[in-house]
């Protein structure tokens, strides 16, 4: 699990290559440098590198979009694994009804990136009409939303956090990037029935592939 500090805000992210980090577009807009941290369950976050280069698209797009950060040097060590993205055959897949998991760093009162722990929240991918009803302006072809399977135990989440499923072959696959909704709010306020919104990775697969080279 990746954590990003762009000097203005903290964001989540995922390692899609040893020197490429995927996050949401809003985490990159206006930023000139990025400090990248990595960590796992029951272990503290630690810095793994910096970056002054990223690729993202037109910031006027209402559905937020994606950003690929290029690390100055690849992450070393076999224990740091990359996350798989959807295959080309899944580009038209909606994933509606699928069980999924949001991985995030729990928030602290002072937003200290070193004073958090990794949490996992089980969710269900909502139907598109549910997303549209809850967030008519933000729900587009490039977004998807989820509902919790139970009341969250932790206050957690930042824009950029990955949404994953266990694919049919048993491998973890990232299908979304946290973008809007209660998960990304600093006060964690959650209205009843309010879903969390994510950038739909399959809508940006082509750009991600180009920017990751």
mmCIF file of N, CA and C in Angstrom, residues 144-207:
data_model
loop_
_atom_site.group_PDB
_atom_site.id
_atom_site.type_symbol
_atom_site.label_atom_id
_atom_site.label_comp_id
_atom_site.label_asym_id
_atom_site.label_seq_id
_atom_site.Cartn_x
_atom_site.Cartn_y
_atom_site.Cartn_z
ATOM 1 N N UNK A 144 -17.441 4.608 -10.441
ATOM 2 C CA UNK A 144 -18.216 3.512 -9.881
ATOM 3 C C UNK A 144 -18.358 3.788 -8.390
ATOM 4 N N UNK A 145 -19.290 3.131 -7.718
ATOM 5 C CA UNK A 145 -19.439 3.371 -6.285
ATOM 6 C C UNK A 145 -19.709 2.071 -5.547
ATOM 7 N N UNK A 146 -19.531 2.122 -4.237
ATOM 8 C CA UNK A 146 -19.673 0.926 -3.416
ATOM 9 C C UNK A 146 -20.491 1.226 -2.166
ATOM 10 N N UNK A 147 -20.955 0.171 -1.533
ATOM 11 C CA UNK A 147 -21.605 0.280 -0.227
ATOM 12 C C UNK A 147 -20.914 -0.690 0.726
ATOM 13 N N UNK A 148 -20.839 -0.294 1.990
ATOM 14 C CA UNK A 148 -20.201 -1.143 2.994
ATOM 15 C C UNK A 148 -21.063 -2.363 3.283
ATOM 16 N N UNK A 149 -20.404 -3.480 3.592
ATOM 17 C CA UNK A 149 -21.141 -4.673 3.994
ATOM 18 C C UNK A 149 -21.497 -4.623 5.473
ATOM 19 N N UNK A 150 -20.823 -3.730 6.219
ATOM 20 C CA UNK A 150 -21.136 -3.510 7.629
ATOM 21 C C UNK A 150 -20.648 -2.125 8.009
ATOM 22 N N UNK A 151 -21.002 -1.659 9.182
ATOM 23 C CA UNK A 151 -20.556 -0.352 9.648
ATOM 24 C C UNK A 151 -19.042 -0.362 9.815
ATOM 25 N N UNK A 152 -18.323 0.588 9.187
ATOM 26 C CA UNK A 152 -16.866 0.617 9.297
ATOM 27 C C UNK A 152 -16.417 0.778 10.745
ATOM 28 N N UNK A 153 -15.347 0.046 11.105
ATOM 29 C CA UNK A 153 -14.807 0.128 12.463
ATOM 30 C C UNK A 153 -13.859 1.308 12.627
ATOM 31 N N UNK A 154 -13.326 1.810 11.522
ATOM 32 C CA UNK A 154 -12.302 2.843 11.596
ATOM 33 C C UNK A 154 -12.705 4.062 10.788
ATOM 34 N N UNK A 155 -12.162 5.194 11.207
ATOM 35 C CA UNK A 155 -12.247 6.396 10.393
ATOM 36 C C UNK A 155 -11.073 6.323 9.442
ATOM 37 N N UNK A 156 -11.324 6.167 8.175
ATOM 38 C CA UNK A 156 -10.168 5.968 7.315
ATOM 39 C C UNK A 156 -10.408 6.381 5.900
ATOM 40 N N UNK A 157 -9.318 6.706 5.252
ATOM 41 C CA UNK A 157 -9.375 6.875 3.840
ATOM 42 C C UNK A 157 -8.919 8.200 3.296
ATOM 43 N N UNK A 158 -8.308 8.107 2.150
ATOM 44 C CA UNK A 158 -7.865 9.273 1.403
ATOM 45 C C UNK A 158 -8.210 9.044 -0.064
ATOM 46 N N UNK A 159 -8.310 10.118 -0.813
ATOM 47 C CA UNK A 159 -8.407 9.977 -2.260
ATOM 48 C C UNK A 159 -7.180 9.202 -2.733
ATOM 49 N N UNK A 160 -7.370 8.346 -3.701
ATOM 50 C CA UNK A 160 -6.263 7.562 -4.235
ATOM 51 C C UNK A 160 -6.172 6.150 -3.702
ATOM 52 N N UNK A 161 -6.921 5.838 -2.632
ATOM 53 C CA UNK A 161 -6.875 4.488 -2.069
ATOM 54 C C UNK A 161 -7.413 3.470 -3.075
ATOM 55 N N UNK A 162 -6.816 2.286 -3.144
ATOM 56 C CA UNK A 162 -7.236 1.294 -4.133
ATOM 57 C C UNK A 162 -8.465 0.488 -3.724
ATOM 58 N N UNK A 163 -9.289 0.174 -4.717
ATOM 59 C CA UNK A 163 -10.421 -0.733 -4.576
ATOM 60 C C UNK A 163 -10.081 -1.995 -5.356
ATOM 61 N N UNK A 164 -10.093 -3.146 -4.694
ATOM 62 C CA UNK A 164 -9.661 -4.385 -5.347
ATOM 63 C C UNK A 164 -10.716 -5.478 -5.225
ATOM 64 N N UNK A 165 -10.609 -6.453 -6.126
ATOM 65 C CA UNK A 165 -11.417 -7.666 -6.053
ATOM 66 C C UNK A 165 -10.478 -8.864 -6.106
ATOM 67 N N UNK A 166 -10.972 -10.006 -5.662
ATOM 68 C CA UNK A 166 -10.256 -11.256 -5.895
ATOM 69 C C UNK A 166 -10.801 -11.828 -7.185
ATOM 70 N N UNK A 167 -9.963 -11.894 -8.204
ATOM 71 C CA UNK A 167 -10.408 -12.299 -9.533
ATOM 72 C C UNK A 167 -10.669 -13.801 -9.587
ATOM 73 N N UNK A 168 -11.195 -14.254 -10.716
ATOM 74 C CA UNK A 168 -11.570 -15.660 -10.856
ATOM 75 C C UNK A 168 -10.389 -16.610 -10.722
ATOM 76 N N UNK A 169 -9.179 -16.120 -10.988
ATOM 77 C CA UNK A 169 -7.991 -16.966 -10.845
ATOM 78 C C UNK A 169 -7.365 -16.856 -9.461
ATOM 79 N N UNK A 170 -8.048 -16.134 -8.552
ATOM 80 C CA UNK A 170 -7.560 -16.009 -7.193
ATOM 81 C C UNK A 170 -6.615 -14.855 -6.955
ATOM 82 N N UNK A 171 -6.265 -14.115 -8.008
ATOM 83 C CA UNK A 171 -5.334 -12.999 -7.884
ATOM 84 C C UNK A 171 -6.076 -11.704 -7.546
ATOM 85 N N UNK A 172 -5.439 -10.869 -6.741
ATOM 86 C CA UNK A 172 -6.015 -9.568 -6.398
ATOM 87 C C UNK A 172 -5.860 -8.617 -7.577
ATOM 88 N N UNK A 173 -6.944 -7.945 -7.931
ATOM 89 C CA UNK A 173 -6.955 -7.039 -9.078
ATOM 90 C C UNK A 173 -7.571 -5.709 -8.664
ATOM 91 N N UNK A 174 -6.907 -4.612 -8.993
ATOM 92 C CA UNK A 174 -7.443 -3.293 -8.653
ATOM 93 C C UNK A 174 -8.406 -2.829 -9.728
ATOM 94 N N UNK A 175 -9.626 -2.449 -9.308
ATOM 95 C CA UNK A 175 -10.637 -2.011 -10.270
ATOM 96 C C UNK A 175 -11.028 -0.551 -10.093
ATOM 97 N N UNK A 176 -10.644 0.067 -8.971
ATOM 98 C CA UNK A 176 -11.040 1.450 -8.735
ATOM 99 C C UNK A 176 -10.043 2.215 -7.892
ATOM 100 N N UNK A 177 -10.210 3.555 -7.890
ATOM 101 C CA UNK A 177 -9.361 4.462 -7.113
ATOM 102 C C UNK A 177 -10.282 5.422 -6.370
ATOM 103 N N UNK A 178 -10.158 5.492 -5.048
ATOM 104 C CA UNK A 178 -11.041 6.345 -4.247
ATOM 105 C C UNK A 178 -10.998 7.790 -4.732
ATOM 106 N N UNK A 179 -12.187 8.379 -4.916
ATOM 107 C CA UNK A 179 -12.267 9.719 -5.487
ATOM 108 C C UNK A 179 -13.162 10.657 -4.685
ATOM 109 N N UNK A 180 -14.362 10.211 -4.316
ATOM 110 C CA UNK A 180 -15.286 11.079 -3.593
ATOM 111 C C UNK A 180 -16.153 10.243 -2.658
ATOM 112 N N UNK A 181 -16.890 10.943 -1.788
ATOM 113 C CA UNK A 181 -17.755 10.247 -0.849
ATOM 114 C C UNK A 181 -17.191 10.224 0.560
ATOM 115 N N UNK A 182 -17.893 9.580 1.495
ATOM 116 C CA UNK A 182 -17.492 9.587 2.908
ATOM 117 C C UNK A 182 -16.084 9.076 3.157
ATOM 118 N N UNK A 183 -15.639 8.100 2.389
ATOM 119 C CA UNK A 183 -14.315 7.509 2.602
ATOM 120 C C UNK A 183 -13.203 8.549 2.543
ATOM 121 N N UNK A 184 -13.369 9.558 1.718
ATOM 122 C CA UNK A 184 -12.301 10.536 1.507
ATOM 123 C C UNK A 184 -12.474 11.800 2.337
ATOM 124 N N UNK A 185 -13.517 11.874 3.161
ATOM 125 C CA UNK A 185 -13.768 13.083 3.948
ATOM 126 C C UNK A 185 -12.962 13.066 5.240
ATOM 127 N N UNK A 186 -12.415 14.218 5.583
ATOM 128 C CA UNK A 186 -11.570 14.314 6.772
ATOM 129 C C UNK A 186 -12.338 14.006 8.055
ATOM 130 N N UNK A 187 -13.634 14.378 8.100
ATOM 131 C CA UNK A 187 -14.396 14.136 9.326
ATOM 132 C C UNK A 187 -15.096 12.785 9.330
ATOM 133 N N UNK A 188 -14.964 12.041 8.210
ATOM 134 C CA UNK A 188 -15.541 10.699 8.091
ATOM 135 C C UNK A 188 -17.059 10.685 8.232
ATOM 136 N N UNK A 189 -17.698 11.859 8.099
ATOM 137 C CA UNK A 189 -19.154 11.900 8.239
ATOM 138 C C UNK A 189 -19.812 11.100 7.117
ATOM 139 N N UNK A 190 -20.715 10.225 7.482
ATOM 140 C CA UNK A 190 -21.355 9.352 6.508
ATOM 141 C C UNK A 190 -22.868 9.402 6.672
ATOM 142 N N UNK A 191 -23.558 9.926 5.659
ATOM 143 C CA UNK A 191 -25.009 9.900 5.672
ATOM 144 C C UNK A 191 -25.483 8.493 5.333
ATOM 145 N N UNK A 192 -26.621 8.123 5.882
ATOM 146 C CA UNK A 192 -27.167 6.799 5.611
ATOM 147 C C UNK A 192 -27.417 6.643 4.113
ATOM 148 N N UNK A 193 -26.900 5.568 3.550
ATOM 149 C CA UNK A 193 -27.101 5.295 2.136
ATOM 150 C C UNK A 193 -26.154 6.018 1.204
ATOM 151 N N UNK A 194 -25.227 6.796 1.758
ATOM 152 C CA UNK A 194 -24.294 7.539 0.910
ATOM 153 C C UNK A 194 -23.133 6.640 0.499
ATOM 154 N N UNK A 195 -22.971 6.367 -0.798
ATOM 155 C CA UNK A 195 -21.913 5.457 -1.234
ATOM 156 C C UNK A 195 -20.568 6.162 -1.390
ATOM 157 N N UNK A 196 -19.523 5.363 -1.428
ATOM 158 C CA UNK A 196 -18.193 5.878 -1.738
ATOM 159 C C UNK A 196 -17.974 5.809 -3.243
ATOM 160 N N UNK A 197 -17.355 6.856 -3.798
ATOM 161 C CA UNK A 197 -17.146 6.930 -5.237
ATOM 162 C C UNK A 197 -15.704 6.654 -5.625
ATOM 163 N N UNK A 198 -15.531 5.991 -6.751
ATOM 164 C CA UNK A 198 -14.214 5.594 -7.236
ATOM 165 C C UNK A 198 -14.065 5.882 -8.724
ATOM 166 N N UNK A 199 -12.857 6.207 -9.113
ATOM 167 C CA UNK A 199 -12.536 6.262 -10.532
ATOM 168 C C UNK A 199 -12.536 4.828 -11.049
ATOM 169 N N UNK A 200 -13.200 4.602 -12.165
ATOM 170 C CA UNK A 200 -13.259 3.265 -12.765
ATOM 171 C C UNK A 200 -12.000 3.048 -13.616
ATOM 172 N N UNK A 201 -11.147 2.143 -13.205
ATOM 173 C CA UNK A 201 -9.858 1.957 -13.872
ATOM 174 C C UNK A 201 -10.017 1.544 -15.326
ATOM 175 N N UNK A 202 -11.010 0.711 -15.637
ATOM 176 C CA UNK A 202 -11.159 0.257 -17.017
ATOM 177 C C UNK A 202 -11.463 1.405 -17.976
ATOM 178 N N UNK A 203 -11.997 2.512 -17.462
ATOM 179 C CA UNK A 203 -12.265 3.675 -18.317
ATOM 180 C C UNK A 203 -10.984 4.398 -18.712
ATOM 181 N N UNK A 204 -9.903 4.139 -17.986
ATOM 182 C CA UNK A 204 -8.636 4.836 -18.234
ATOM 183 C C UNK A 204 -7.490 3.868 -18.513
ATOM 184 N N UNK A 205 -7.839 2.621 -18.818
ATOM 185 C CA UNK A 205 -6.820 1.587 -18.999
ATOM 186 C C UNK A 205 -5.812 1.966 -20.081
ATOM 187 N N UNK A 206 -6.298 2.512 -21.170
ATOM 188 C CA UNK A 206 -5.412 2.876 -22.283
ATOM 189 C C UNK A 206 -4.400 3.932 -21.848
ATOM 190 N N UNK A 207 -4.879 4.975 -21.158
ATOM 191 C CA UNK A 207 -3.978 6.031 -20.701
ATOM 192 C C UNK A 207 -2.994 5.512 -19.662
#
